[in-house]
PDB file of C-alpha atoms in Angstrom:
ATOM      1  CA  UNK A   1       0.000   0.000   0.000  1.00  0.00           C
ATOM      2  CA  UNK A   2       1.564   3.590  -0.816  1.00  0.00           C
ATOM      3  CA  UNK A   3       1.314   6.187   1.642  1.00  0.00           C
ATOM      4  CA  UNK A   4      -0.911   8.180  -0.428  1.00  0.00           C
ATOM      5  CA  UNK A   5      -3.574   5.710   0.176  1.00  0.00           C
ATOM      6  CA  UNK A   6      -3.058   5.923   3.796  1.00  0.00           C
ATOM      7  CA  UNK A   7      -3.857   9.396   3.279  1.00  0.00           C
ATOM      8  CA  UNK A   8      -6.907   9.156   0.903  1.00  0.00           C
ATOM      9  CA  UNK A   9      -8.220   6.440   2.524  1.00  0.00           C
ATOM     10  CA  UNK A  10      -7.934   6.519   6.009  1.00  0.00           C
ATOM     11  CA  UNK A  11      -7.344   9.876   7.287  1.00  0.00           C
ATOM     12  CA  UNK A  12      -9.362  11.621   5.177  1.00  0.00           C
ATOM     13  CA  UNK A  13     -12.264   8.530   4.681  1.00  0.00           C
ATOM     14  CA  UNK A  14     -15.808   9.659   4.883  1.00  0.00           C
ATOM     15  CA  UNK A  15     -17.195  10.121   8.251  1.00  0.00           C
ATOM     16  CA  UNK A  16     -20.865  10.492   6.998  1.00  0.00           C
ATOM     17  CA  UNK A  17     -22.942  12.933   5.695  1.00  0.00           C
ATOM     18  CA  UNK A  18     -19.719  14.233   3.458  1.00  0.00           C
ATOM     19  CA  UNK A  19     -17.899  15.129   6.687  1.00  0.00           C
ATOM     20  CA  UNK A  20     -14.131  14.864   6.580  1.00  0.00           C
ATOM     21  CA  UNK A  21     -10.920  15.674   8.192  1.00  0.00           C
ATOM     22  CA  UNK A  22      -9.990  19.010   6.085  1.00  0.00           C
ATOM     23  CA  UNK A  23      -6.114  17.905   5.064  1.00  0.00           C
ATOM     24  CA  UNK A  24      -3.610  15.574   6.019  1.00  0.00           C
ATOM     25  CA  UNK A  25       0.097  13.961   5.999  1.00  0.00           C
ATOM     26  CA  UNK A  26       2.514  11.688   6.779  1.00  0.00           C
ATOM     27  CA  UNK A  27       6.108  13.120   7.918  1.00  0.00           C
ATOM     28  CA  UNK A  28       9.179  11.529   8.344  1.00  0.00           C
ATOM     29  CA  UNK A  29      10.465  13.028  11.807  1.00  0.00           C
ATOM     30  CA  UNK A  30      13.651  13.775   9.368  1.00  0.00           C
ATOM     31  CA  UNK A  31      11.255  16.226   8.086  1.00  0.00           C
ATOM     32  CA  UNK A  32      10.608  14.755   4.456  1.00  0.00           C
ATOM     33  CA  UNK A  33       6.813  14.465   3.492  1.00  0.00           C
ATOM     34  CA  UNK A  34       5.541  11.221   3.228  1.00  0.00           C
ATOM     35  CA  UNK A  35       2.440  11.542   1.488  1.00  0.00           C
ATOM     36  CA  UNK A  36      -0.067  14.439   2.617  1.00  0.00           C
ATOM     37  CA  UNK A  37      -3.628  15.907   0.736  1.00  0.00           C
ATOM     38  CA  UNK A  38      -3.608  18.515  -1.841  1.00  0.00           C
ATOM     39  CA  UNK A  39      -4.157  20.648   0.542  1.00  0.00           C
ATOM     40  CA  UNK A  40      -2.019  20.265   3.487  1.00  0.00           C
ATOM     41  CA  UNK A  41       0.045  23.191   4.125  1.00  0.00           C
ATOM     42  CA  UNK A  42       3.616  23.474   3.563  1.00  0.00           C
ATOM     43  CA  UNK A  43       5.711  22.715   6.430  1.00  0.00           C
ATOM     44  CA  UNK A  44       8.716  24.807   7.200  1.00  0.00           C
ATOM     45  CA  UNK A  45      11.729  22.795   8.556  1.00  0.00           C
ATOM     46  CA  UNK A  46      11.624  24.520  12.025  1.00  0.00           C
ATOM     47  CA  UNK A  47       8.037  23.959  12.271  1.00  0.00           C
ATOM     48  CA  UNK A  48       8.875  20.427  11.954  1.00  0.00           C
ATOM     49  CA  UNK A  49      12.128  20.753  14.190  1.00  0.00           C
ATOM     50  CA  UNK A  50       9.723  22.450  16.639  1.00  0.00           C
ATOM     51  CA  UNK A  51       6.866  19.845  16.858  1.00  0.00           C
ATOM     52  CA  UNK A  52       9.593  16.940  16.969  1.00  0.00           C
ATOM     53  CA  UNK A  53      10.981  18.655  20.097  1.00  0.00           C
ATOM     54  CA  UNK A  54       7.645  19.036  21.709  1.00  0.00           C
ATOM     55  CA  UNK A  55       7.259  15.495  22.031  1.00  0.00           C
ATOM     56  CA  UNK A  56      10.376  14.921  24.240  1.00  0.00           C
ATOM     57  CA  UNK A  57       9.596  18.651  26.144  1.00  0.00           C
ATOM     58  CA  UNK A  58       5.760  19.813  25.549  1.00  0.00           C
ATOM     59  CA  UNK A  59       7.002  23.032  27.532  1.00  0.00           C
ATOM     60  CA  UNK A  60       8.442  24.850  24.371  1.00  0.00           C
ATOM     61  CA  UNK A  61       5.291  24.067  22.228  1.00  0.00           C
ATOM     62  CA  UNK A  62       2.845  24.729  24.858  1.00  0.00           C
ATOM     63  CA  UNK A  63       4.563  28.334  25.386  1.00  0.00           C
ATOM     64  CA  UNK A  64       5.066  29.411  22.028  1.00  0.00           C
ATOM     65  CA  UNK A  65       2.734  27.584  20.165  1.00  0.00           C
ATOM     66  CA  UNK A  66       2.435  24.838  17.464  1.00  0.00           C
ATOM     67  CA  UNK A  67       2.967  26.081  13.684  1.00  0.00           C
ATOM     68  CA  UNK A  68       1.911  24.490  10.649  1.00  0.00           C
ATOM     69  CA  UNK A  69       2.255  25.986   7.027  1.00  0.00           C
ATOM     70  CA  UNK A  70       2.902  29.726   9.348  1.00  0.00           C
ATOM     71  CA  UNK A  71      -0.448  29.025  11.474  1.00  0.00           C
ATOM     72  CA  UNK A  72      -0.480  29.085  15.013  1.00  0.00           C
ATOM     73  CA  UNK A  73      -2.589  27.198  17.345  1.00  0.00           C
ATOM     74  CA  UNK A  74      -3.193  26.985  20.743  1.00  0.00           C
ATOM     75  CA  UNK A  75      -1.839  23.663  22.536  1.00  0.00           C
ATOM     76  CA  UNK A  76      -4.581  21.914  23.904  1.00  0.00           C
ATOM     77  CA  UNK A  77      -4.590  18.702  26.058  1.00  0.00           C
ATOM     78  CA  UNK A  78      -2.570  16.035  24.463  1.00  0.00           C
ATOM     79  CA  UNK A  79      -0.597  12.657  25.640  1.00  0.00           C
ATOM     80  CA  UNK A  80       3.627  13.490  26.223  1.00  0.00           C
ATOM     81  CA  UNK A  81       5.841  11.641  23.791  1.00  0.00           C
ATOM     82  CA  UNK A  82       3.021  10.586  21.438  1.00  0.00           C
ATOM     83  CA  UNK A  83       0.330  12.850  20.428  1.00  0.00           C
ATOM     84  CA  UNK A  84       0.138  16.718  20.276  1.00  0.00           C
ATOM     85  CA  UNK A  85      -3.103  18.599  19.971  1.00  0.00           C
ATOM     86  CA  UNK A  86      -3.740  22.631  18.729  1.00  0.00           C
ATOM     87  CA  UNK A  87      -6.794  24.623  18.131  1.00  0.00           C
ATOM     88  CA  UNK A  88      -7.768  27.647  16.499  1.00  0.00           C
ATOM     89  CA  UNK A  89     -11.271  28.606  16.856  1.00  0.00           C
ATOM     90  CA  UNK A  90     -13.243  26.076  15.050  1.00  0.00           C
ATOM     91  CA  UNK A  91     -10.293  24.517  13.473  1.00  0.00           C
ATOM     92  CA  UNK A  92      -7.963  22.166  14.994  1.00  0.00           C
ATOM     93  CA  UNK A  93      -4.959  19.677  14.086  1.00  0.00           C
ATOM     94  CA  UNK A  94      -4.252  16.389  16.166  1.00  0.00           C
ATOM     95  CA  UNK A  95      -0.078  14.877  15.521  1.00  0.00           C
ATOM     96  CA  UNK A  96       0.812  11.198  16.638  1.00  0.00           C
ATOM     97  CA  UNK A  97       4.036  10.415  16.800  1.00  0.00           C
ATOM     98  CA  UNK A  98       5.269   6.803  15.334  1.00  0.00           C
ATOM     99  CA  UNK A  99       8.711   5.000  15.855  1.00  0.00           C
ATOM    100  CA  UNK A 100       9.526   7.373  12.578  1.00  0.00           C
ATOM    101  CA  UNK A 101       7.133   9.097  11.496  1.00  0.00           C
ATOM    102  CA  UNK A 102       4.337  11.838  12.210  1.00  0.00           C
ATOM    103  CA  UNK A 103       0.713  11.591  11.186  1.00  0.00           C
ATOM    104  CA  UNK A 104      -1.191  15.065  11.139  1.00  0.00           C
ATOM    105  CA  UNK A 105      -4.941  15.572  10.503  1.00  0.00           C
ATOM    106  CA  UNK A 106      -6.742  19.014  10.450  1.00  0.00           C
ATOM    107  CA  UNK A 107     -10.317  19.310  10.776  1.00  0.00           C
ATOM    108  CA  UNK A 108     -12.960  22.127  11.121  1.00  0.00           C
ATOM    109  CA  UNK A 109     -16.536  22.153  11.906  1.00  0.00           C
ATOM    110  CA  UNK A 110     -18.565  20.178  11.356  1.00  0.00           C
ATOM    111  CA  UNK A 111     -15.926  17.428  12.485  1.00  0.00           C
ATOM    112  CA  UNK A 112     -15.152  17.567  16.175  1.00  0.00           C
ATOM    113  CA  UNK A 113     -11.940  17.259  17.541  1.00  0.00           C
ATOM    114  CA  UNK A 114     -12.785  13.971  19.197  1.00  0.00           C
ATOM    115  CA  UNK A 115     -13.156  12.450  15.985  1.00  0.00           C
ATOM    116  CA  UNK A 116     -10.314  13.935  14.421  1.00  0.00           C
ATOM    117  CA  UNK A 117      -8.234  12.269  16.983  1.00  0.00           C
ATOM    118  CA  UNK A 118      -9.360   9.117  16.706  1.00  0.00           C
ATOM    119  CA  UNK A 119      -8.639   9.139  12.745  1.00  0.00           C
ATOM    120  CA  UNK A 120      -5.293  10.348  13.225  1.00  0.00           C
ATOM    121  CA  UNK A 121      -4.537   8.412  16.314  1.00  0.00           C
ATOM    122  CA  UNK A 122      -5.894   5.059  14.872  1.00  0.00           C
ATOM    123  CA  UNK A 123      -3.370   4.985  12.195  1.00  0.00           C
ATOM    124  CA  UNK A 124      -0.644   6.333  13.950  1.00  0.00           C
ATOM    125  CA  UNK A 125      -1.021   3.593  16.331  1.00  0.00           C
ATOM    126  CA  UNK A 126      -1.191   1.144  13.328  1.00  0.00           C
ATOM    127  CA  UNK A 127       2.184   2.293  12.303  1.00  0.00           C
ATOM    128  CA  UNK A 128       3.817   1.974  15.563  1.00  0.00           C
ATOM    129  CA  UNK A 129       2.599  -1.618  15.486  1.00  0.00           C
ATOM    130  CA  UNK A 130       3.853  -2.001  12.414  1.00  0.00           C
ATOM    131  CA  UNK A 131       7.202  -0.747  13.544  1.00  0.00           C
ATOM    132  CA  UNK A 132       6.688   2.428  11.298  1.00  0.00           C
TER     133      UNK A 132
END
């Protein structure tokens, strides 16, 4: 299976009624992208650096904020060492951390965050068994 079918369908699979995550990826923790949606936004290498670090030391991120494609969201609750959470108004992004890789998912209404995480969660923890 490629990893763009990881992305087309899994993370961004129908969750009825046409609802959907709004992008995703797949990101080697070396910072080179995997597979992500059309419209994922462009990571900057110290955005990557940045999230990478706030899974050994949430501190950082939690202080300063999590950046994707030069957005910043608030850090919301999340599990140390394997899943970091951010929110901006209705909007939202949910990162799990694998053995080498991270999965993102952004959503916005009508998807919740709940079920965002459980997408993006779900497969990361696929990978990890996997030993990806």
């Amino acid at each position: 299976m490629s990893w763009q079918t990881y992305i087309d369908d899994h993370l961004l699979a129908d969750l009825g009624n046409g609802r959907r995550l709004t992008s995703a990826a797949i990101v080697g923790q070396d910072g080179n992208v995997w597979a992500q949606s059309d419209n994922f936004p462009a990571l900057k290498p110290q955005e990557i650096a940045n999230i990478v670090r706030g899974f050994v030391d949430s501190g950082e991120i939690a202080q300063n904020g999590l950046y994707i494609g030069g957005t910043k969201y608030m850090v919301i609750q999340g599990e140390p060492g394997a899943v970091i959470r951010g929110k901006k108004g209705s909007a939202g992004v949910s990162i799990k951390k694998t053995t080498s890789a991270l999965v993102f998912g952004t959503y916005d209404d009508p998807v919740t965050p709940g079920e965002c995480t459980v997408i993006v969660e779900g497969l990361g923890d696929y990978l990890i068994n996997a030993g990806i």
